[in-house]
Amino acid sequence: MKQFTADPQETETAGQTDSERVTELGNQHWSRDKSQQLAKDEAIELSDEHWAVVVFLRKYYLENGLPINARETARALNQHFASQGGNRYLHKLFPEGPVTQGSRIASLRTPAYATDPSFGTSY
């Protein structure tokens, strides 16, 4: 299992302006191919359902910055995907956790405390 620790002092972006976050995301040279390769490295074949989560995470980051903790992202994901089954649905797509694994595949910095095992437990 690939886990990354995040120091909140180094990863906090909530204070950034929208244009700074746009620049940061733009500097990543992100592409669907890059996410597909990252997913392949984690033995995940990206479906339309996976892409919906990846796009949501990138849009959420762009609008809100990096959350103070992973729970904030988990709540937002659960609310957005509630009609599909919420957390259970998301954990089926991302077995190591929608916040941790989803953020890696979306090429985003993992929120602080995302290495908590509860964000990676399968149902």
Coordinates of C-alpha atoms in Angstrom, one line a residue:
M1 CA 0.0 0.0 0.0
K2 CA 1.4 3.4 -1.0
Q3 CA 0.9 5.9 1.7
F4 CA 2.1 9.5 1.8
T5 CA 2.3 11.6 4.9
A6 CA 1.4 15.3 4.6
D7 CA 2.7 18.0 6.8
P8 CA -0.2 20.5 7.2
Q9 CA 2.4 23.3 7.4
E10 CA 3.7 22.4 3.9
T11 CA 0.5 21.4 2.2
E12 CA -2.1 24.0 3.4
T13 CA -3.4 25.9 0.3
A14 CA -6.7 27.2 1.6
G15 CA -5.1 30.7 1.9
Q16 CA -4.1 30.7 -1.7
T17 CA -6.2 32.7 -4.2
D18 CA -8.1 30.9 -7.0
S19 CA -5.5 32.1 -9.5
E20 CA -2.7 30.6 -7.5
R21 CA -4.4 27.3 -7.3
V22 CA -5.1 27.4 -11.1
T23 CA -1.4 28.1 -11.6
E24 CA -0.4 25.3 -9.3
L25 CA -2.7 22.8 -11.1
G26 CA -1.6 24.1 -14.5
N27 CA 2.1 23.6 -13.6
Q28 CA 1.5 19.9 -13.0
H29 CA 1.0 19.3 -16.7
W30 CA -1.8 16.9 -15.7
S31 CA -3.5 14.8 -18.3
R32 CA -5.9 11.9 -18.4
D33 CA -3.0 9.8 -19.6
K34 CA -1.0 10.6 -16.5
S35 CA -3.9 9.6 -14.3
Q36 CA -4.4 6.4 -16.3
Q37 CA -0.7 5.5 -15.7
L38 CA -0.9 6.3 -12.0
A39 CA -4.1 4.1 -11.8
K40 CA -2.5 1.3 -13.8
D41 CA 0.5 1.4 -11.3
E42 CA -2.1 0.8 -8.6
A43 CA -3.9 -2.0 -10.5
I44 CA -7.0 0.1 -11.2
E45 CA -8.6 0.4 -14.6
L46 CA -10.3 3.8 -14.7
S47 CA -14.0 3.7 -15.7
D48 CA -16.3 6.7 -16.1
E49 CA -17.2 6.3 -12.4
H50 CA -13.5 6.7 -11.5
W51 CA -13.2 9.7 -13.7
A52 CA -16.1 11.3 -12.0
V53 CA -14.3 11.1 -8.7
V54 CA -11.0 12.3 -10.2
V55 CA -12.7 15.3 -11.8
F56 CA -14.6 16.1 -8.6
L57 CA -11.4 16.0 -6.5
R58 CA -9.5 18.3 -8.9
K59 CA -12.5 20.7 -9.0
Y60 CA -12.9 20.6 -5.2
Y61 CA -9.2 21.4 -4.8
L62 CA -9.4 24.3 -7.3
E63 CA -12.4 25.8 -5.6
N64 CA -11.4 25.2 -1.9
G65 CA -7.6 24.6 -1.8
L66 CA -6.1 21.6 0.0
P67 CA -8.4 20.8 3.0
I68 CA -7.0 21.1 6.5
N69 CA -7.6 17.3 6.9
A70 CA -8.8 14.3 4.9
R71 CA -12.1 14.1 6.7
E72 CA -13.2 17.3 5.0
T73 CA -12.6 15.8 1.6
A74 CA -14.2 12.5 2.6
R75 CA -17.4 14.4 3.7
A76 CA -17.5 16.3 0.4
L77 CA -17.1 13.1 -1.6
N78 CA -19.7 11.3 0.4
Q79 CA -22.2 14.1 -0.1
H80 CA -21.5 14.4 -3.8
F81 CA -21.7 10.7 -4.5
A82 CA -24.5 9.9 -2.0
S83 CA -27.0 8.9 -4.7
Q84 CA -24.6 6.2 -5.9
G85 CA -24.0 4.8 -2.4
G86 CA -21.6 7.3 -0.8
N87 CA -18.6 5.8 1.0
R88 CA -19.3 2.2 0.1
Y89 CA -19.5 3.1 -3.6
L90 CA -16.3 5.2 -3.4
H91 CA -14.4 2.5 -1.5
K92 CA -15.4 -0.1 -4.2
L93 CA -13.8 2.3 -6.8
F94 CA -10.7 3.1 -4.7
P95 CA -9.9 0.2 -2.4
E96 CA -7.1 2.1 -0.6
G97 CA -9.6 4.9 0.1
P98 CA -11.2 7.6 -2.1
V99 CA -9.3 10.4 -0.4
T100 CA -5.8 8.8 -0.3
Q101 CA -5.8 6.8 -3.5
G102 CA -8.2 9.1 -5.4
S103 CA -6.0 12.1 -4.6
R104 CA -2.9 10.3 -5.8
I105 CA -4.5 9.3 -9.1
A106 CA -5.9 12.9 -9.5
S107 CA -2.3 14.1 -9.1
L108 CA -3.2 16.1 -6.1
R109 CA -1.4 16.5 -2.8
T110 CA -2.9 14.2 -0.2
P111 CA -4.7 16.1 2.6
A112 CA -3.2 15.9 6.0
Y113 CA -4.1 12.8 8.1
A114 CA -5.1 10.9 4.9
T115 CA -2.8 8.1 6.0
D116 CA -5.3 7.2 8.8
P117 CA -6.3 3.6 8.1
S118 CA -10.0 4.5 8.2
F119 CA -9.6 6.4 4.9
G120 CA -8.3 3.2 3.2
T121 CA -10.5 0.5 4.7
S122 CA -12.5 -1.6 2.2
Y123 CA -16.1 -2.5 3.0

